[in-house]
Amino acid sequence: MSDSEKAALLGASMPYAPTPTSISISTPAAGHDRGRRFPQAIAHRGYRATCPENTMLAFTRAVAAGADALETDVHLSRDGVVVLSHDASLARCFGRRQKVAECTWSELSTLRTLRAPHEPMARLTDLLRYMATPGLEHLWVLLDIKQDDPIDDLIRLMALAIREVAPSPSVAWKERIVLGCWTAACLAPCDRHLPDFAISHIGYDLKYARQFLAVPHVSFNLLQSILMGGAGHAFLRDARAAARPVFVWTVNERAMMRWAIRHRLDAVVTDDPPVFRDVCCRYDDDDDDSPADRLSWRLLLVVWCLRWAACVWSVVSGWVGLGPPPVDRAWVEMRRAREERAVMAVGVGVMAGAMPGAAAGAGAGPGAMMTAGPGDDGHGIRLGIL
């Protein structure tokens, strides 16, 4: 059974795969409004263009500015608290020559960002409590799992932090949290500690990313420049054929945003969500060859350099043994077998619900898993894996 057939069976009955429902924006065209589906706006480390990154101020302002989702990074403190920081070091953001892992939470909580207005560091639980606020049920988050901490410990403590915060009554956390994994080393720990949560492969190597097409229902969050060429277009075709969402990072130039819209990506990770929404509002399908779509020589050079840097690093790291571990095929087959059993169980429940007298048993069995996810309102995301 193909991924699309499984999605057809399960998609209406339970949160299934990380499939963002693109935001719908009325686009001015020929003197009248015209509805169109656009990529979602994922706020990179919050509203980083105007606020200190990965702070609660950055997250709240991103949501106020219209972001559909948040992206943030997780690390561990010395005493096992999951904190939100892109860097393993405190130097760039907090001016302290120590690593996050060398400090306890009581020490980290006293720090303030170098960038005004000098905000404190946030914990994962702080962000989840904010997301549990009534009225924010549509909001989801992509957690970038950094490789500096022991992976199993980090994901285990993430699971504890998630369980510590009560979700919104109508939406479970597994429908609002995506686990961002750079390497296959994250897959087994995610399956062990957060088995029902969606996974997105974060990366800049198309050859390595292709390995994750074998893993059921993994989405992709890729460096935009590696998709801007023949190999990238081929990857997009294959990802769409497998019903896999594709996000791109980090997109701050208007021409690059238009490229993402034109190629119908599922989401754009950006430092400036309002700019992306403005680009969406101004976008017209009839203007694909407009000057706004032409990349400047500076942007073309940046794209070329990034693509070659990613390629060179992939080759060199493989030669010297620093490359990421391959996807474990045996583990993938185990997952697929478990998924097939779950699909069959749901199919039996659906058929049983169609039989005479099924109403008397409503609410029992696999059919009871039929719940509306936040994606149903056109602004959220259906998340989760079996």
JSON list of C-alpha atoms in Angstrom, two decimals, residues 17 23 25 53 56 70 84 118 126 170-171 182 187 201 208 210 238 243 267 276 316 320 329 336 340 348 356 376 384:
[
{"chain": "A", "resi": 17, "resn": "ALA", "atom": "CA", "xyz": [1.69, 12.62, 8.79]},
{"chain": "A", "resi": 23, "resn": "ILE", "atom": "CA", "xyz": [-2.50, 29.17, 4.63]},
{"chain": "A", "resi": 25, "resn": "ILE", "atom": "CA", "xyz": [-4.53, 34.39, 1.64]},
{"chain": "A", "resi": 53, "resn": "GLU", "atom": "CA", "xyz": [16.22, 34.87, 19.13]},
{"chain": "A", "resi": 56, "resn": "MET", "atom": "CA", "xyz": [9.47, 34.19, 24.70]},
{"chain": "A", "resi": 70, "resn": "LEU", "atom": "CA", "xyz": [7.45, 28.45, 15.38]},
{"chain": "A", "resi": 84, "resn": "LEU", "atom": "CA", "xyz": [15.82, 26.84, 23.91]},
{"chain": "A", "resi": 118, "resn": "HIS", "atom": "CA", "xyz": [17.76, 41.82, 27.05]},
{"chain": "A", "resi": 126, "resn": "ASP", "atom": "CA", "xyz": [7.77, 27.86, 28.94]},
{"chain": "A", "resi": 170, "resn": "SER", "atom": "CA", "xyz": [-8.99, 19.93, 21.86]},
{"chain": "A", "resi": 171, "resn": "VAL", "atom": "CA", "xyz": [-5.49, 19.23, 20.44]},
{"chain": "A", "resi": 182, "resn": "TRP", "atom": "CA", "xyz": [19.53, 16.12, 11.44]},
{"chain": "A", "resi": 187, "resn": "LEU", "atom": "CA", "xyz": [15.15, 8.13, 14.76]},
{"chain": "A", "resi": 201, "resn": "HIS", "atom": "CA", "xyz": [14.63, 15.64, 8.53]},
{"chain": "A", "resi": 208, "resn": "TYR", "atom": "CA", "xyz": [21.49, 11.86, 2.57]},
{"chain": "A", "resi": 210, "resn": "ARG", "atom": "CA", "xyz": [16.86, 10.68, 0.09]},
{"chain": "A", "resi": 238, "resn": "ASP", "atom": "CA", "xyz": [9.94, 12.37, -5.51]},
{"chain": "A", "resi": 243, "resn": "ALA", "atom": "CA", "xyz": [3.21, 12.64, -0.09]},
{"chain": "A", "resi": 267, "resn": "ALA", "atom": "CA", "xyz": [6.31, 25.92, 4.50]},
{"chain": "A", "resi": 276, "resn": "PHE", "atom": "CA", "xyz": [6.67, 36.60, 3.81]},
{"chain": "A", "resi": 316, "resn": "VAL", "atom": "CA", "xyz": [34.78, 15.52, 2.57]},
{"chain": "A", "resi": 320, "resn": "VAL", "atom": "CA", "xyz": [37.20, 11.37, 6.69]},
{"chain": "A", "resi": 329, "resn": "ARG", "atom": "CA", "xyz": [16.97, -0.40, 7.02]},
{"chain": "A", "resi": 336, "resn": "ARG", "atom": "CA", "xyz": [6.67, -0.30, 8.33]},
{"chain": "A", "resi": 340, "resn": "GLU", "atom": "CA", "xyz": [0.77, -1.92, 8.40]},
{"chain": "A", "resi": 348, "resn": "VAL", "atom": "CA", "xyz": [-11.25, -2.99, 10.44]},
{"chain": "A", "resi": 356, "resn": "PRO", "atom": "CA", "xyz": [-25.61, -2.51, 10.93]},
{"chain": "A", "resi": 376, "resn": "ASP", "atom": "CA", "xyz": [-9.32, 21.07, 9.74]},
{"chain": "A", "resi": 384, "resn": "GLY", "atom": "CA", "xyz": [1.73, 12.46, 14.14]}
]
